[in-house]
């Protein structure tokens, strides 16, 4: 249910009737005393408590699988080639991998850190078994780990200014990049001029340029580093929408190691946070560090 956010699809996947799935959800909500889903005529979404419940459920399932492997003596074995984008590699992913290797000593883990486009190609060509990366929200590729909101970010106190004479200075990844495409599209639709002041091949270059005060960058909110701040609505920049963090799997990859690692990542996915969580720009009624004037 948490994956599809659809009673119909969940029922089909479980081989149950839709009323039965609805009844199980109601019983679970009654047991915890809190709503887990928000339903209307068009969509179903998880509440904050629903997301927490998904995290607990995944942890329970992962622990059950690990206990079964331990006591049956049939631990997962094989070689697993895992890819991750460099920004996600700065989150809890290393900690998850360390725990995975401890619990699955029979698995040889090969790690590739690269850009999302390259990782997609390596999965498709069979050179990577499973990859953790970002895609445009709702494009349907891979297994959804979490959906995150994109935000504008800068270093605090940079004194950035933009108006019709001064375009918004952008720090972006080289194309193709989901965050770059969404930022440019949002600015153009809002009629806000912009110029690219830094084109980066990796997250370290984005961080260096942003920390130097060269301009504004785009981050998933949960990946915003602690020394950068999210720009407020008063900065005059448009909403950026959302992005998906997904796991792409090569269909010919070894099933057991892939499922074990996928389970480990999903169990710790609420939230996958950057090392040092970012902050909001301080609210200052006068002399704000970032000023924007719309045309």
Coordinates of C-alpha atoms in Angstrom, one line a residue:
X1 CA 0.0 0.0 0.0
X2 CA 2.8 2.4 0.9
X3 CA 4.5 1.7 -2.5
X4 CA 1.5 2.1 -4.8
X5 CA -0.7 4.5 -2.7
X6 CA -3.6 2.8 -4.3
X7 CA -6.1 0.4 -2.6
X8 CA -6.8 -1.2 -6.0
X9 CA -3.2 -1.9 -6.8
X10 CA -2.4 -3.0 -3.3
X11 CA -5.3 -5.5 -3.4
X12 CA -4.1 -6.9 -6.7
X13 CA -0.5 -7.3 -5.5
X14 CA -1.7 -9.1 -2.4
X15 CA -4.3 -11.2 -4.1
X16 CA -7.0 -9.8 -1.8
X17 CA -10.2 -7.9 -2.3
X18 CA -10.1 -4.1 -2.0
X19 CA -12.6 -4.1 1.0
X20 CA -10.2 -6.5 2.8
X21 CA -7.3 -4.2 2.3
X22 CA -9.4 -1.2 3.6
X23 CA -10.4 -3.3 6.6
X24 CA -6.8 -4.1 7.5
X25 CA -5.9 -0.4 7.2
X26 CA -8.8 0.6 9.5
X27 CA -7.8 -2.0 12.1
X28 CA -4.2 -0.8 12.0
X29 CA -5.3 2.8 12.5
X30 CA -7.6 1.7 15.4
X31 CA -4.7 -0.2 17.0
X32 CA -2.3 2.8 16.9
X33 CA -5.0 5.4 17.5
X34 CA -3.9 7.7 14.7
X35 CA -4.7 8.1 11.0
X36 CA -2.1 6.6 8.7
X37 CA -3.6 7.6 5.3
X38 CA -5.4 10.6 4.0
X39 CA -8.0 9.6 1.4
X40 CA -10.1 11.6 -1.0
X41 CA -11.9 10.8 -4.3
X42 CA -8.7 11.2 -6.3
X43 CA -5.7 10.2 -4.3
X44 CA -4.3 8.5 -1.2
X45 CA -1.3 9.9 0.7
X46 CA 0.6 8.8 3.8
X47 CA 0.3 10.9 7.0
X48 CA 3.5 11.6 9.0
X49 CA 2.4 8.8 11.3
X50 CA 1.8 6.6 8.2
X51 CA 5.4 7.3 7.0
X52 CA 6.7 6.4 10.5
X53 CA 4.7 3.2 10.4
X54 CA 6.1 2.2 7.1
X55 CA 9.6 2.7 8.5
X56 CA 8.8 0.5 11.5
X57 CA 7.3 -2.2 9.3
X58 CA 10.3 -2.3 7.0
X59 CA 12.6 -2.6 9.9
X60 CA 10.6 -5.4 11.4
X61 CA 10.6 -7.3 8.0
X62 CA 14.3 -6.8 7.6
X63 CA 15.0 -8.0 11.1
X64 CA 12.8 -11.1 10.5
X65 CA 14.6 -11.9 7.3
X66 CA 18.0 -11.5 9.0
X67 CA 16.9 -13.7 11.9
X68 CA 15.7 -16.4 9.5
X69 CA 19.0 -16.3 7.7
X70 CA 21.0 -16.5 10.9
X71 CA 19.2 -19.5 12.4
X72 CA 18.7 -21.4 9.2
X73 CA 22.4 -21.0 8.3
X74 CA 21.5 -20.1 4.8
X75 CA 22.8 -16.5 4.7
X76 CA 22.8 -14.5 1.5
X77 CA 25.9 -15.1 -0.7
X78 CA 27.2 -13.7 -4.0
X79 CA 28.6 -10.6 -5.6
X80 CA 26.6 -7.4 -5.6
X81 CA 27.5 -4.3 -7.7
X82 CA 25.9 -1.3 -6.1
X83 CA 25.8 2.2 -7.5
X84 CA 24.9 5.5 -5.7
X85 CA 25.0 9.1 -6.7
X86 CA 27.6 11.2 -5.0
X87 CA 25.1 13.4 -3.1
X88 CA 23.3 10.3 -1.7
X89 CA 26.6 8.9 -0.8
X90 CA 26.9 11.7 1.8
X91 CA 23.8 10.6 3.6
X92 CA 23.2 7.6 5.8
X93 CA 24.0 5.3 2.9
X94 CA 27.6 4.4 4.1
X95 CA 26.1 3.5 7.5
X96 CA 23.5 1.3 5.8
X97 CA 26.2 -0.4 3.7
X98 CA 28.3 -1.0 6.8
X99 CA 25.3 -2.7 8.5
X100 CA 24.5 -4.7 5.4
X101 CA 28.1 -6.0 5.1
X102 CA 28.0 -7.0 8.8
X103 CA 24.8 -8.9 8.5
X104 CA 25.7 -10.4 5.1
X105 CA 29.4 -11.4 5.3
X106 CA 28.8 -13.8 2.4
X107 CA 28.1 -11.0 0.0
X108 CA 31.0 -9.3 -1.9
X109 CA 29.9 -5.7 -2.3
X110 CA 31.3 -3.6 -5.2
X111 CA 30.5 0.2 -5.0
X112 CA 30.3 2.7 -7.8
X113 CA 29.7 6.4 -7.1
X114 CA 28.7 8.4 -10.1
X115 CA 26.1 10.7 -11.6
X116 CA 22.5 9.4 -12.0
X117 CA 22.5 9.3 -15.8
X118 CA 25.7 7.2 -15.8
X119 CA 24.3 4.9 -13.2
X120 CA 21.1 4.4 -15.1
X121 CA 23.2 3.4 -18.2
X122 CA 25.3 1.0 -16.2
X123 CA 22.2 -0.7 -14.7
X124 CA 20.7 -1.0 -18.3
X125 CA 24.0 -2.4 -19.6
X126 CA 24.4 -4.9 -16.8
X127 CA 27.5 -3.4 -15.2
X128 CA 25.6 -2.4 -12.0
X129 CA 23.1 -4.6 -10.3
X130 CA 21.2 -2.0 -8.2
X131 CA 21.5 1.8 -8.1
X132 CA 20.2 4.4 -5.7
X133 CA 19.6 7.7 -7.5
X134 CA 17.2 10.6 -8.2
X135 CA 14.6 10.8 -10.9
X136 CA 11.8 13.2 -11.9
X137 CA 8.8 12.6 -9.5
X138 CA 6.3 10.1 -10.8
X139 CA 8.2 8.9 -13.9
X140 CA 7.6 5.3 -12.7
X141 CA 11.2 4.0 -13.0
X142 CA 12.6 1.8 -10.2
X143 CA 11.4 1.2 -6.7
X144 CA 10.4 4.4 -4.8
X145 CA 12.4 4.9 -1.6
X146 CA 10.9 8.3 -0.8
X147 CA 9.6 11.4 -2.5
X148 CA 11.3 14.7 -1.5
X149 CA 10.8 18.4 -2.2
X150 CA 13.4 20.4 -4.1
X151 CA 14.5 23.7 -2.4
X152 CA 16.6 26.7 -3.3
X153 CA 19.6 27.0 -1.1
X154 CA 22.6 29.3 -0.5
X155 CA 25.2 30.0 2.2
X156 CA 23.9 32.3 4.9
X157 CA 24.9 36.0 4.6
X158 CA 25.9 35.9 0.9
X159 CA 24.1 39.2 0.1
X160 CA 22.7 37.8 -3.2
X161 CA 20.5 40.2 -5.2
X162 CA 18.4 39.7 -8.3
X163 CA 15.9 41.7 -10.3
X164 CA 15.0 42.4 -13.9
X165 CA 18.6 43.7 -14.5
X166 CA 20.4 41.1 -12.4
X167 CA 19.5 37.5 -13.4
X168 CA 19.4 34.8 -10.7
X169 CA 22.8 33.2 -10.4
X170 CA 22.5 29.5 -10.7
X171 CA 24.8 26.7 -9.6
X172 CA 23.7 23.5 -11.4
X173 CA 24.8 20.1 -12.4
X174 CA 25.7 19.5 -16.0
X175 CA 22.8 18.4 -18.2
X176 CA 21.0 16.1 -18.2
X177 CA 20.0 16.7 -14.6
X178 CA 16.5 16.5 -13.1
X179 CA 17.1 19.3 -10.6
X180 CA 18.6 21.6 -13.3
X181 CA 15.7 21.0 -15.7
X182 CA 13.1 21.6 -13.0
X183 CA 14.8 24.8 -11.9
X184 CA 15.2 26.3 -15.4
X185 CA 11.6 25.4 -16.2
X186 CA 10.3 27.0 -13.0
X187 CA 12.2 30.2 -13.6
X188 CA 11.2 30.5 -17.2
X189 CA 7.5 29.9 -16.4
X190 CA 7.7 32.5 -13.7
X191 CA 9.3 35.0 -16.1
X192 CA 12.5 35.3 -14.0
X193 CA 15.8 35.8 -15.8
X194 CA 18.7 33.6 -14.7
X195 CA 22.3 32.8 -15.7
X196 CA 24.4 29.8 -14.9
X197 CA 27.4 30.8 -12.9
X198 CA 28.7 27.3 -12.2
X199 CA 28.2 24.0 -14.0
X200 CA 29.2 21.1 -11.8
X201 CA 29.9 17.5 -12.5
X202 CA 29.5 16.4 -8.9
X203 CA 28.1 17.4 -5.5
X204 CA 31.5 18.6 -4.2
X205 CA 31.7 21.2 -6.9
X206 CA 28.1 22.3 -6.2
X207 CA 28.9 22.6 -2.5
X208 CA 32.1 24.5 -3.1
X209 CA 30.5 27.1 -5.4
X210 CA 27.5 27.5 -3.1
X211 CA 29.7 27.9 0.0
X212 CA 31.7 30.5 -1.9
X213 CA 28.6 32.6 -2.3
X214 CA 28.6 32.4 -6.1
X215 CA 24.9 31.8 -6.4
X216 CA 21.9 29.6 -5.4
X217 CA 21.8 25.8 -5.8
X218 CA 19.0 23.2 -5.8
X219 CA 18.8 20.4 -3.3
X220 CA 16.3 17.8 -2.2
X221 CA 15.2 19.2 1.2
X222 CA 16.5 16.1 3.1
X223 CA 19.9 16.3 1.4
X224 CA 20.5 20.0 2.3
X225 CA 23.8 20.2 4.2
X226 CA 23.9 21.8 7.6
X227 CA 26.0 24.8 6.6
X228 CA 23.6 25.9 3.8
X229 CA 20.1 27.4 4.3
X230 CA 16.8 27.0 2.4
X231 CA 15.7 30.3 0.9
X232 CA 12.3 31.5 2.0
X233 CA 9.3 32.3 -0.2
X234 CA 10.1 35.9 0.2
X235 CA 13.2 35.5 -1.9
X236 CA 10.8 35.5 -4.9
X237 CA 11.9 32.2 -6.4
X238 CA 9.3 29.8 -7.7
X239 CA 8.3 26.4 -6.2
X240 CA 10.4 23.6 -7.7
X241 CA 8.2 20.6 -7.1
X242 CA 9.3 17.2 -6.0
X243 CA 11.8 14.6 -7.0
X244 CA 11.9 10.8 -6.4
X245 CA 14.7 8.8 -4.7
X246 CA 14.5 5.4 -6.3
X247 CA 16.3 2.1 -6.5
X248 CA 16.9 0.8 -10.1
X249 CA 17.6 -2.9 -10.5
X250 CA 19.0 -4.9 -13.3
X251 CA 16.5 -7.7 -13.9
X252 CA 19.4 -10.2 -14.4
X253 CA 21.1 -9.3 -11.1
X254 CA 21.3 -11.9 -8.3
X255 CA 17.9 -11.8 -6.6
X256 CA 18.8 -12.6 -3.0
X257 CA 21.7 -10.0 -2.5
X258 CA 19.6 -7.3 -4.3
X259 CA 16.6 -8.0 -2.2
X260 CA 18.7 -8.0 1.0
X261 CA 20.3 -4.6 0.2
X262 CA 17.0 -3.1 -1.1
X263 CA 15.3 -4.2 2.2
X264 CA 18.1 -2.6 4.2
X265 CA 17.8 0.8 2.4
X266 CA 14.0 0.8 2.5
X267 CA 14.2 0.0 6.3
X268 CA 16.2 3.2 6.9
X269 CA 14.6 5.4 4.3
X270 CA 12.5 7.6 6.6
X271 CA 14.3 9.8 6.2
X272 CA 17.5 9.4 4.2
X273 CA 19.2 12.6 5.5
X274 CA 22.3 14.5 4.7
X275 CA 25.1 14.5 7.2
X276 CA 24.3 17.7 8.9
X277 CA 20.7 18.8 8.1
X278 CA 20.1 22.1 6.4
X279 CA 18.3 25.1 7.9
X280 CA 15.8 27.8 6.8
X281 CA 17.1 31.2 6.0
X282 CA 16.7 33.3 9.2
X283 CA 13.7 35.6 9.2
X284 CA 14.9 39.2 9.4
X285 CA 12.5 42.1 8.8
X286 CA 15.2 44.4 7.7
X287 CA 18.6 44.0 6.0
X288 CA 17.9 40.5 4.8
X289 CA 20.8 38.8 3.1
X290 CA 18.8 37.8 0.0
X291 CA 16.6 40.2 -1.8
X292 CA 14.5 39.7 -4.9
X293 CA 12.5 42.0 -7.1
X294 CA 10.1 40.5 -9.6
X295 CA 9.9 42.1 -13.0

